């Protein structure tokens, strides 16, 4: 007789106490940006989420991350309201829905930041992007550079890197150096190598803490789920290189270690441990968290959250180590390297099954498009399913069909346990 | 005492009545509509008019959580696999073509699901693709089937999109193409989408409302993969599997 899964009993998910600190940390970050916007006491730089944030913080900028804003639009379930506006202005519905929802919201003069007292999104003095994720960030930032008539700088990183050669790292490191004179023209202070080293050291320390936070999920049962991590990653994205991120992750890590010590699990009855590949479905974060908990399933690791571990950063060699860290990033690598990373993660986190989210508008963050999923199955024998959706555009997601797939997958895993 | 299995499909609700020897003694199917509870109660009322029913009801499919009767809920993929393996008792691939889903299932030698895959988020390759085209051309399922039987040559349909496929067909008709060839192209389009889901190996079982109501499609499947079968009344297999999963 098959084991049955009863979806009608919805278990309570234990909330992290640190969430209150997270809220304060993020509010303070946005307040600093708001002060800079209102008083112009500091210059504002926009940066891609895996761009050279350390360089910008070291030169006294307040740093704003449009991708973080895109995720806010997704999580607040407002992206669908804005995407059609961007599409009507000539952006394809098939390109990055962070971009289309962000630009659509801008065109409608709306932002979730208005709830925090912003009139609009912070006005940039300069924009800096790194193509290590995708080419779309260039088009996205260039749109705003044209609109605000401010400079936009590019770090051009090769994609699909297999062998991370010293020439690639050196080329990227040189680009980091080359943008400094342009940044100095806008910044209120000159570049200072010691300040840069200090920010790099802080970024390193913050990343190490973030890695340790994620690694607590190696414990069985896990004290944290992917759905927690997707929210609690905010500081490592937007405050990387600051003491604020270090302070926050010190608190979060202590809570998770305390959970492990007291055998407290993130979901009440962890039976299955899943790896999530690809972007979150931001608009379904909460309902998916409940669904997986009801299936006694903890998503313990993910490509997405693990992407913000830049522990190669080294203050003794800040440029080369920055280049190394930002080229070593999962999304920049060729499938062969990705397979190695995934194989290790599957083992380290005792994974029972993998869910590949093929995101309609984020092909670079969808790793099931070139057969990797089948090669990994052959190698690890860990089963997988693919679900089709999108990070922000909920119109691309068929919920009922996905639920059937996920429930069946968990039953499939239960039969093999 | 008899047990009831219900598969609440997007288009049709299928019910089976199973006796203590685990044999199906009656079938019932009706349109699901918008009231899942009502659709299920209709099945239960039909069977309980002549037989004593043992609760809970064994269910799978969309909206089953909304039912007001005592029930045991199952994955339709697991249930279908159970019923298919119960018939053939050997490893096989299953392609199930329903109203809005087409599913590929690989069943191993223990009768368990090794892997499965569903169609992507559109109607290409599902029953809705056929239904919509038939509706727009004002052709019944029976006529659709007969047209394909008459076809000497397939006229290939390119469009993935159901709506654009109709536009494409209208263009073909305008240009003098024959209906049998077009209809054969429509069926083969569904089959091609099914084979895209995963690699079919060894032995293929085709199930669902589409092969039941469009038997020509089984012949066409055989043209692509010779070792294909389709059990009678295959659209009821998931409902039957729900019962099999839960009784010893």
PDB file of N, CA, C and O in Angstrom, chain A residues 26-53:
ATOM      1  N   UNK A  26      16.807  46.289   7.336  1.00  0.00           N
ATOM      2  CA  UNK A  26      16.399  46.712   5.986  1.00  0.00           C
ATOM      3  C   UNK A  26      15.779  48.117   6.022  1.00  0.00           C
ATOM      4  O   UNK A  26      16.029  48.935   5.128  1.00  0.00           O
ATOM      5  N   UNK A  27      14.985  48.401   7.068  1.00  0.00           N
ATOM      6  CA  UNK A  27      14.392  49.750   7.188  1.00  0.00           C
ATOM      7  C   UNK A  27      15.488  50.802   7.286  1.00  0.00           C
ATOM      8  O   UNK A  27      15.401  51.869   6.666  1.00  0.00           O
ATOM      9  N   UNK A  28      16.512  50.488   8.080  1.00  0.00           N
ATOM     10  CA  UNK A  28      17.617  51.449   8.240  1.00  0.00           C
ATOM     11  C   UNK A  28      18.328  51.686   6.912  1.00  0.00           C
ATOM     12  O   UNK A  28      18.710  52.813   6.594  1.00  0.00           O
ATOM     13  N   UNK A  29      18.505  50.609   6.165  1.00  0.00           N
ATOM     14  CA  UNK A  29      19.144  50.728   4.846  1.00  0.00           C
ATOM     15  C   UNK A  29      18.335  51.677   3.942  1.00  0.00           C
ATOM     16  O   UNK A  29      18.884  52.600   3.324  1.00  0.00           O
ATOM     17  N   UNK A  30      17.028  51.442   3.914  1.00  0.00           N
ATOM     18  CA  UNK A  30      16.211  52.299   3.049  1.00  0.00           C
ATOM     19  C   UNK A  30      16.140  53.734   3.588  1.00  0.00           C
ATOM     20  O   UNK A  30      16.061  54.687   2.813  1.00  0.00           O
ATOM     21  N   UNK A  31      16.193  53.886   4.908  1.00  0.00           N
ATOM     22  CA  UNK A  31      16.200  55.242   5.474  1.00  0.00           C
ATOM     23  C   UNK A  31      17.467  55.997   5.074  1.00  0.00           C
ATOM     24  O   UNK A  31      17.429  57.206   4.821  1.00  0.00           O
ATOM     25  N   UNK A  32      18.596  55.274   5.036  1.00  0.00           N
ATOM     26  CA  UNK A  32      19.838  55.941   4.609  1.00  0.00           C
ATOM     27  C   UNK A  32      19.715  56.404   3.147  1.00  0.00           C
ATOM     28  O   UNK A  32      20.133  57.494   2.797  1.00  0.00           O
ATOM     29  N   UNK A  33      19.105  55.529   2.335  1.00  0.00           N
ATOM     30  CA  UNK A  33      18.893  55.896   0.932  1.00  0.00           C
ATOM     31  C   UNK A  33      17.940  57.093   0.817  1.00  0.00           C
ATOM     32  O   UNK A  33      18.154  58.000   0.007  1.00  0.00           O
ATOM     33  N   UNK A  34      16.912  57.076   1.658  1.00  0.00           N
ATOM     34  CA  UNK A  34      15.911  58.158   1.615  1.00  0.00           C
ATOM     35  C   UNK A  34      16.546  59.482   2.020  1.00  0.00           C
ATOM     36  O   UNK A  34      16.308  60.520   1.395  1.00  0.00           O
ATOM     37  N   UNK A  35      17.388  59.437   3.033  1.00  0.00           N
ATOM     38  CA  UNK A  35      18.081  60.654   3.478  1.00  0.00           C
ATOM     39  C   UNK A  35      18.971  61.178   2.356  1.00  0.00           C
ATOM     40  O   UNK A  35      19.005  62.385   2.082  1.00  0.00           O
ATOM     41  N   UNK A  36      19.680  60.257   1.709  1.00  0.00           N
ATOM     42  CA  UNK A  36      20.555  60.668   0.594  1.00  0.00           C
ATOM     43  C   UNK A  36      19.728  61.280  -0.536  1.00  0.00           C
ATOM     44  O   UNK A  36      20.130  62.269  -1.150  1.00  0.00           O
ATOM     45  N   UNK A  37      18.569  60.707  -0.781  1.00  0.00           N
ATOM     46  CA  UNK A  37      17.686  61.216  -1.843  1.00  0.00           C
ATOM     47  C   UNK A  37      17.169  62.611  -1.491  1.00  0.00           C
ATOM     48  O   UNK A  37      17.161  63.505  -2.325  1.00  0.00           O
ATOM     49  N   UNK A  38      16.780  62.765  -0.218  1.00  0.00           N
ATOM     50  CA  UNK A  38      16.149  64.031   0.180  1.00  0.00           C
ATOM     51  C   UNK A  38      17.158  65.144   0.400  1.00  0.00           C
ATOM     52  O   UNK A  38      16.906  66.299   0.071  1.00  0.00           O
ATOM     53  N   UNK A  39      18.309  64.797   0.975  1.00  0.00           N
ATOM     54  CA  UNK A  39      19.270  65.849   1.356  1.00  0.00           C
ATOM     55  C   UNK A  39      20.441  65.933   0.391  1.00  0.00           C
ATOM     56  O   UNK A  39      21.189  66.895   0.441  1.00  0.00           O
ATOM     57  N   UNK A  40      20.595  64.910  -0.417  1.00  0.00           N
ATOM     58  CA  UNK A  40      21.753  64.772  -1.313  1.00  0.00           C
ATOM     59  C   UNK A  40      23.052  64.896  -0.512  1.00  0.00           C
ATOM     60  O   UNK A  40      24.070  65.378  -1.016  1.00  0.00           O
ATOM     61  N   UNK A  41      23.012  64.423   0.740  1.00  0.00           N
ATOM     62  CA  UNK A  41      24.233  64.453   1.567  1.00  0.00           C
ATOM     63  C   UNK A  41      25.244  63.414   1.087  1.00  0.00           C
ATOM     64  O   UNK A  41      26.431  63.510   1.373  1.00  0.00           O
ATOM     65  N   UNK A  42      24.745  62.432   0.384  1.00  0.00           N
ATOM     66  CA  UNK A  42      25.630  61.416  -0.197  1.00  0.00           C
ATOM     67  C   UNK A  42      25.167  61.155  -1.617  1.00  0.00           C
ATOM     68  O   UNK A  42      23.985  61.318  -1.939  1.00  0.00           O
ATOM     69  N   UNK A  43      26.095  60.755  -2.436  1.00  0.00           N
ATOM     70  CA  UNK A  43      25.743  60.402  -3.804  1.00  0.00           C
ATOM     71  C   UNK A  43      25.114  59.004  -3.815  1.00  0.00           C
ATOM     72  O   UNK A  43      25.444  58.149  -2.980  1.00  0.00           O
ATOM     73  N   UNK A  44      24.244  58.791  -4.785  1.00  0.00           N
ATOM     74  CA  UNK A  44      23.575  57.483  -4.896  1.00  0.00           C
ATOM     75  C   UNK A  44      24.061  56.768  -6.159  1.00  0.00           C
ATOM     76  O   UNK A  44      23.988  57.328  -7.260  1.00  0.00           O
ATOM     77  N   UNK A  45      24.560  55.572  -5.953  1.00  0.00           N
ATOM     78  CA  UNK A  45      24.939  54.726  -7.094  1.00  0.00           C
ATOM     79  C   UNK A  45      23.973  53.559  -7.167  1.00  0.00           C
ATOM     80  O   UNK A  45      23.584  53.004  -6.138  1.00  0.00           O
ATOM     81  N   UNK A  46      23.580  53.220  -8.375  1.00  0.00           N
ATOM     82  CA  UNK A  46      22.809  51.989  -8.565  1.00  0.00           C
ATOM     83  C   UNK A  46      23.802  50.896  -8.970  1.00  0.00           C
ATOM     84  O   UNK A  46      24.743  51.151  -9.730  1.00  0.00           O
ATOM     85  N   UNK A  47      23.536  49.706  -8.480  1.00  0.00           N
ATOM     86  CA  UNK A  47      24.467  48.608  -8.737  1.00  0.00           C
ATOM     87  C   UNK A  47      23.688  47.318  -8.967  1.00  0.00           C
ATOM     88  O   UNK A  47      22.619  47.116  -8.368  1.00  0.00           O
ATOM     89  N   UNK A  48      24.203  46.465  -9.819  1.00  0.00           N
ATOM     90  CA  UNK A  48      23.571  45.149  -9.970  1.00  0.00           C
ATOM     91  C   UNK A  48      23.878  44.317  -8.721  1.00  0.00           C
ATOM     92  O   UNK A  48      24.867  44.568  -8.016  1.00  0.00           O
ATOM     93  N   UNK A  49      23.047  43.336  -8.482  1.00  0.00           N
ATOM     94  CA  UNK A  49      23.120  42.618  -7.199  1.00  0.00           C
ATOM     95  C   UNK A  49      24.444  41.869  -7.021  1.00  0.00           C
ATOM     96  O   UNK A  49      24.869  41.647  -5.892  1.00  0.00           O
ATOM     97  N   UNK A  50      25.072  41.461  -8.111  1.00  0.00           N
ATOM     98  CA  UNK A  50      26.398  40.866  -7.993  1.00  0.00           C
ATOM     99  C   UNK A  50      27.400  41.736  -8.760  1.00  0.00           C
ATOM    100  O   UNK A  50      28.279  41.245  -9.457  1.00  0.00           O
ATOM    101  N   UNK A  51      27.232  43.024  -8.580  1.00  0.00           N
ATOM    102  CA  UNK A  51      28.145  44.010  -9.156  1.00  0.00           C
ATOM    103  C   UNK A  51      29.151  44.463  -8.106  1.00  0.00           C
ATOM    104  O   UNK A  51      29.183  43.928  -6.985  1.00  0.00           O
ATOM    105  N   UNK A  52      29.958  45.474  -8.455  1.00  0.00           N
ATOM    106  CA  UNK A  52      31.050  45.889  -7.556  1.00  0.00           C
ATOM    107  C   UNK A  52      30.571  46.775  -6.402  1.00  0.00           C
ATOM    108  O   UNK A  52      31.007  47.928  -6.257  1.00  0.00           O
ATOM    109  N   UNK A  53      29.698  46.254  -5.582  1.00  0.00           N
ATOM    110  CA  UNK A  53      29.119  47.037  -4.483  1.00  0.00           C
ATOM    111  C   UNK A  53      30.211  47.538  -3.529  1.00  0.00           C
ATOM    112  O   UNK A  53      30.129  48.653  -3.007  1.00  0.00           O
TER     113      UNK A  53
END
